[in-house]
Amino acid sequence: MGYSMNTIYVKNARWISITKIIDGHDGILSVANEMGNIPFDIKRVYYIYNLINHRNVMRGKHAHKSLEQVMFCLNGQCSVTLDDGNRRQNIILDQPDKGIFLGTHLWHTMQEFNSNCILLVFASQLYNEDDYIRNYDEFLETVKVPRLISHTIK
Ligand code: TYD
């Protein structure tokens, strides 16, 4: 548990906790609310499953220009690599009520899936291939911090 909740230090990403209701019934009920714990209007929901744990299996490998998303692992676990162009970190997604906010201009990959892993994603926009940056060098160009010009004062 501690491992999966390590501090996120890359830009444009953060943990999102959703409501967890543990009442007199069996089981746990978790609630995601548009403009509540999900910080945008939810336009699209998709899920990824039937994953296999193989060293070549990797999803993502892109960044988005304007799409915002929140990803949950509903079952099993996987690792997510976040890269803001400056710093890179690896996190484990393994709790159904702890998601990761994926903001814009954030290169991300998902890998090391358990075979029972199910990922659920809330997205702020409909699918649009033009919003993807699928080339890593192009991604680095878009996030490049402008170089400070050093002036020689005479
Ligand atoms: P992609 O976003 O690259 O998947 P991941 O990041 O999980 O690896 O999408 C994989 C394919 O599915 C790609 O051809 C686009 C298509 N797709 C849609 O048609 N609609 C969608 O909402 C999504 C998320 C993907």
mmCIF file of C-alpha atoms and ligand atoms in Angstrom:
data_model
loop_
_atom_site.group_PDB
_atom_site.id
_atom_site.type_symbol
_atom_site.label_atom_id
_atom_site.label_comp_id
_atom_site.label_asym_id
_atom_site.label_seq_id
_atom_site.Cartn_x
_atom_site.Cartn_y
_atom_site.Cartn_z
ATOM 1 C CA MET A 1 0.000 0.000 0.000
ATOM 2 C CA GLY A 2 2.702 2.472 0.960
ATOM 3 C CA TYR A 3 4.616 1.590 -2.174
ATOM 4 C CA SER A 4 1.686 2.266 -4.467
ATOM 5 C CA MET A 5 1.046 5.702 -2.998
ATOM 6 C CA ASN A 6 4.485 7.203 -3.406
ATOM 7 C CA THR A 7 4.625 10.939 -4.003
ATOM 8 C CA ILE A 8 4.140 11.998 -7.580
ATOM 9 C CA TYR A 9 6.686 14.602 -8.562
ATOM 10 C CA VAL A 10 6.327 14.778 -12.340
ATOM 11 C CA LYS A 11 4.318 17.693 -13.690
ATOM 12 C CA ASN A 12 0.676 17.323 -14.760
ATOM 13 C CA ALA A 13 0.017 14.187 -12.734
ATOM 14 C CA ARG A 14 -1.349 13.517 -9.273
ATOM 15 C CA TRP A 15 -3.155 10.915 -7.240
ATOM 16 C CA ILE A 16 -6.955 11.084 -7.201
ATOM 17 C CA SER A 17 -8.832 9.501 -4.322
ATOM 18 C CA ILE A 18 -12.455 8.682 -4.843
ATOM 19 C CA THR A 19 -15.099 8.117 -2.223
ATOM 20 C CA LYS A 20 -15.040 4.697 -0.665
ATOM 21 C CA ILE A 21 -18.241 3.620 1.061
ATOM 22 C CA ILE A 22 -17.885 0.765 3.523
ATOM 23 C CA ASP A 23 -21.289 0.237 5.067
ATOM 24 C CA GLY A 24 -23.288 -2.624 6.516
ATOM 25 C CA HIS A 25 -23.324 -4.429 3.177
ATOM 26 C CA ASP A 26 -20.643 -6.758 1.975
ATOM 27 C CA GLY A 27 -18.129 -5.190 -0.350
ATOM 28 C CA ILE A 28 -16.981 -1.646 -0.929
ATOM 29 C CA LEU A 29 -18.676 0.966 -3.090
ATOM 30 C CA SER A 30 -16.516 3.619 -4.738
ATOM 31 C CA VAL A 31 -17.937 6.680 -6.471
ATOM 32 C CA ALA A 32 -16.396 8.877 -9.156
ATOM 33 C CA ASN A 33 -18.127 12.230 -9.599
ATOM 34 C CA GLU A 34 -17.785 14.540 -12.567
ATOM 35 C CA MET A 35 -16.289 17.852 -11.421
ATOM 36 C CA GLY A 36 -15.943 16.334 -7.957
ATOM 37 C CA ASN A 37 -13.086 13.913 -7.447
ATOM 38 C CA ILE A 38 -12.812 13.695 -11.258
ATOM 39 C CA PRO A 39 -11.684 17.245 -12.117
ATOM 40 C CA PHE A 40 -13.448 17.573 -15.505
ATOM 41 C CA ASP A 41 -16.666 16.823 -17.345
ATOM 42 C CA ILE A 42 -16.510 13.134 -18.214
ATOM 43 C CA LYS A 43 -17.043 12.766 -21.962
ATOM 44 C CA ARG A 44 -15.810 9.218 -22.403
ATOM 45 C CA VAL A 45 -15.147 6.107 -20.375
ATOM 46 C CA TYR A 46 -13.047 3.209 -21.616
ATOM 47 C CA TYR A 47 -11.494 0.169 -20.068
ATOM 48 C CA ILE A 48 -8.596 -2.089 -20.856
ATOM 49 C CA TYR A 49 -8.571 -5.783 -19.983
ATOM 50 C CA ASN A 50 -7.420 -9.180 -21.214
ATOM 51 C CA LEU A 51 -3.887 -8.125 -20.440
ATOM 52 C CA ILE A 52 -0.971 -10.478 -20.177
ATOM 53 C CA ASN A 53 2.153 -10.103 -18.130
ATOM 54 C CA HIS A 54 4.929 -10.237 -20.663
ATOM 55 C CA ARG A 55 7.990 -8.033 -20.807
ATOM 56 C CA ASN A 56 7.008 -6.857 -24.291
ATOM 57 C CA VAL A 57 3.514 -5.766 -23.310
ATOM 58 C CA MET A 58 3.344 -2.020 -23.006
ATOM 59 C CA ARG A 59 0.425 0.300 -23.609
ATOM 60 C CA GLY A 60 0.251 4.071 -23.779
ATOM 61 C CA LYS A 61 3.506 5.384 -25.261
ATOM 62 C CA HIS A 62 1.992 8.753 -26.008
ATOM 63 C CA ALA A 63 1.066 12.129 -24.556
ATOM 64 C CA HIS A 64 -1.973 14.287 -25.170
ATOM 65 C CA LYS A 65 -2.199 17.896 -26.270
ATOM 66 C CA SER A 66 -5.435 18.771 -24.502
ATOM 67 C CA LEU A 67 -7.053 15.570 -23.192
ATOM 68 C CA GLU A 68 -7.186 15.002 -19.445
ATOM 69 C CA GLN A 69 -7.784 11.560 -18.011
ATOM 70 C CA VAL A 70 -8.052 9.725 -14.718
ATOM 71 C CA MET A 71 -7.032 6.068 -14.683
ATOM 72 C CA PHE A 72 -7.959 3.457 -12.094
ATOM 73 C CA CYS A 73 -6.888 -0.122 -11.730
ATOM 74 C CA LEU A 74 -10.083 -1.916 -10.725
ATOM 75 C CA ASN A 75 -8.513 -5.322 -10.361
ATOM 76 C CA GLY A 76 -4.979 -6.656 -10.195
ATOM 77 C CA GLN A 77 -2.162 -4.224 -10.737
ATOM 78 C CA CYS A 78 0.159 -2.664 -13.259
ATOM 79 C CA SER A 79 2.966 -0.159 -13.308
ATOM 80 C CA VAL A 80 2.659 3.247 -14.939
ATOM 81 C CA THR A 81 5.617 5.301 -16.057
ATOM 82 C CA LEU A 82 5.083 9.055 -16.103
ATOM 83 C CA ASP A 83 7.422 11.372 -17.970
ATOM 84 C CA ASP A 84 6.925 15.141 -18.121
ATOM 85 C CA GLY A 85 9.899 15.644 -20.416
ATOM 86 C CA ASN A 86 12.043 16.695 -17.516
ATOM 87 C CA ARG A 87 11.523 13.998 -14.927
ATOM 88 C CA ARG A 88 10.339 10.417 -15.095
ATOM 89 C CA GLN A 89 8.855 8.188 -12.426
ATOM 90 C CA ASN A 90 7.266 4.839 -12.028
ATOM 91 C CA ILE A 91 4.170 4.206 -9.933
ATOM 92 C CA ILE A 92 2.131 1.131 -9.147
ATOM 93 C CA LEU A 93 -1.627 1.234 -9.697
ATOM 94 C CA ASP A 94 -3.262 -1.396 -7.533
ATOM 95 C CA GLN A 95 -6.114 0.209 -5.600
ATOM 96 C CA PRO A 96 -9.580 0.656 -7.124
ATOM 97 C CA ASP A 97 -10.215 3.888 -5.204
ATOM 98 C CA LYS A 98 -6.830 5.526 -5.948
ATOM 99 C CA GLY A 99 -6.473 6.749 -9.485
ATOM 100 C CA ILE A 100 -3.914 8.728 -11.336
ATOM 101 C CA PHE A 101 -4.719 12.041 -13.011
ATOM 102 C CA LEU A 102 -3.004 12.223 -16.380
ATOM 103 C CA GLY A 103 -2.852 15.830 -17.494
ATOM 104 C CA THR A 104 -1.742 17.165 -20.832
ATOM 105 C CA HIS A 105 1.799 16.836 -22.181
ATOM 106 C CA LEU A 106 2.598 13.845 -20.047
ATOM 107 C CA TRP A 107 4.232 10.873 -21.744
ATOM 108 C CA HIS A 108 2.922 7.707 -20.129
ATOM 109 C CA THR A 109 3.259 3.980 -20.511
ATOM 110 C CA MET A 110 1.523 1.119 -18.720
ATOM 111 C CA GLN A 111 3.222 -2.234 -18.292
ATOM 112 C CA GLU A 112 3.857 -5.164 -15.934
ATOM 113 C CA PHE A 113 0.207 -6.103 -15.867
ATOM 114 C CA ASN A 114 -1.195 -8.865 -13.717
ATOM 115 C CA SER A 115 -3.231 -11.155 -15.894
ATOM 116 C CA ASN A 116 -6.331 -10.090 -13.955
ATOM 117 C CA CYS A 117 -5.625 -6.361 -14.371
ATOM 118 C CA ILE A 118 -8.518 -4.160 -15.464
ATOM 119 C CA LEU A 119 -7.894 -0.471 -16.132
ATOM 120 C CA LEU A 120 -10.738 2.025 -16.153
ATOM 121 C CA VAL A 121 -10.212 5.468 -17.669
ATOM 122 C CA PHE A 122 -12.352 8.599 -17.503
ATOM 123 C CA ALA A 123 -11.568 11.069 -20.260
ATOM 124 C CA SER A 124 -12.421 14.741 -20.702
ATOM 125 C CA GLN A 125 -12.943 14.530 -24.473
ATOM 126 C CA LEU A 126 -14.109 12.112 -27.126
ATOM 127 C CA TYR A 127 -11.471 10.097 -28.943
ATOM 128 C CA ASN A 128 -9.471 12.235 -31.346
ATOM 129 C CA GLU A 129 -6.265 10.913 -32.878
ATOM 130 C CA ASP A 130 -5.143 14.490 -33.598
ATOM 131 C CA ASP A 131 -4.841 15.053 -29.855
ATOM 132 C CA TYR A 132 -2.166 12.348 -29.535
ATOM 133 C CA ILE A 133 1.578 12.929 -29.578
ATOM 134 C CA ARG A 134 2.874 9.449 -30.416
ATOM 135 C CA ASN A 135 6.455 10.362 -31.184
ATOM 136 C CA TYR A 136 8.699 10.782 -28.148
ATOM 137 C CA ASP A 137 11.043 13.308 -29.794
ATOM 138 C CA GLU A 138 8.057 15.369 -30.870
ATOM 139 C CA PHE A 139 6.769 15.192 -27.288
ATOM 140 C CA LEU A 140 10.092 16.486 -25.973
ATOM 141 C CA GLU A 141 9.887 19.381 -28.447
ATOM 142 C CA THR A 142 6.436 20.357 -27.158
ATOM 143 C CA VAL A 143 7.539 20.475 -23.519
ATOM 144 C CA LYS A 144 10.935 21.997 -24.105
ATOM 145 C CA VAL A 145 11.627 24.663 -21.534
ATOM 146 C CA PRO A 146 12.729 27.793 -23.368
ATOM 147 C CA ARG A 147 16.436 28.251 -22.908
ATOM 148 C CA LEU A 148 17.409 31.400 -21.061
ATOM 149 C CA ILE A 149 19.444 33.646 -23.296
ATOM 150 C CA SER A 150 22.483 34.845 -21.445
ATOM 151 C CA HIS A 151 23.240 38.447 -22.177
ATOM 152 C CA THR A 152 26.672 39.885 -21.845
ATOM 153 C CA ILE A 153 26.350 43.310 -20.340
ATOM 154 C CA LYS A 154 29.108 45.570 -21.491
HETATM 155 P P1 TYD B 1 -4.500 4.018 -27.426
HETATM 156 O O1 TYD B 1 -5.078 5.232 -26.824
HETATM 157 O O2 TYD B 1 -3.195 4.157 -28.164
HETATM 158 O O3 TYD B 1 -4.355 2.859 -26.322
HETATM 159 P P2 TYD B 1 -3.354 2.751 -25.061
HETATM 160 O O4 TYD B 1 -2.926 4.121 -24.667
HETATM 161 O O5 TYD B 1 -4.156 2.060 -24.021
HETATM 162 O O6 TYD B 1 -2.202 1.903 -25.472
HETATM 163 O O7 TYD B 1 -5.584 3.374 -28.385
HETATM 164 C C1 TYD B 1 -5.417 2.087 -28.959
HETATM 165 C C2 TYD B 1 -6.280 2.014 -30.207
HETATM 166 O O8 TYD B 1 -7.667 2.147 -29.878
HETATM 167 C C3 TYD B 1 -5.960 3.103 -31.218
HETATM 168 O O9 TYD B 1 -6.032 2.539 -32.507
HETATM 169 C C4 TYD B 1 -7.066 4.096 -31.052
HETATM 170 C C5 TYD B 1 -8.235 3.260 -30.560
HETATM 171 N N1 TYD B 1 -9.115 3.988 -29.620
HETATM 172 C C6 TYD B 1 -10.368 4.394 -30.031
HETATM 173 O O10 TYD B 1 -10.784 4.179 -31.186
HETATM 174 N N2 TYD B 1 -11.163 5.057 -29.138
HETATM 175 C C7 TYD B 1 -10.776 5.320 -27.882
HETATM 176 O O11 TYD B 1 -11.543 5.931 -27.089
HETATM 177 C C8 TYD B 1 -9.463 4.900 -27.462
HETATM 178 C C9 TYD B 1 -8.964 5.174 -26.075
HETATM 179 C C10 TYD B 1 -8.676 4.229 -28.364
#
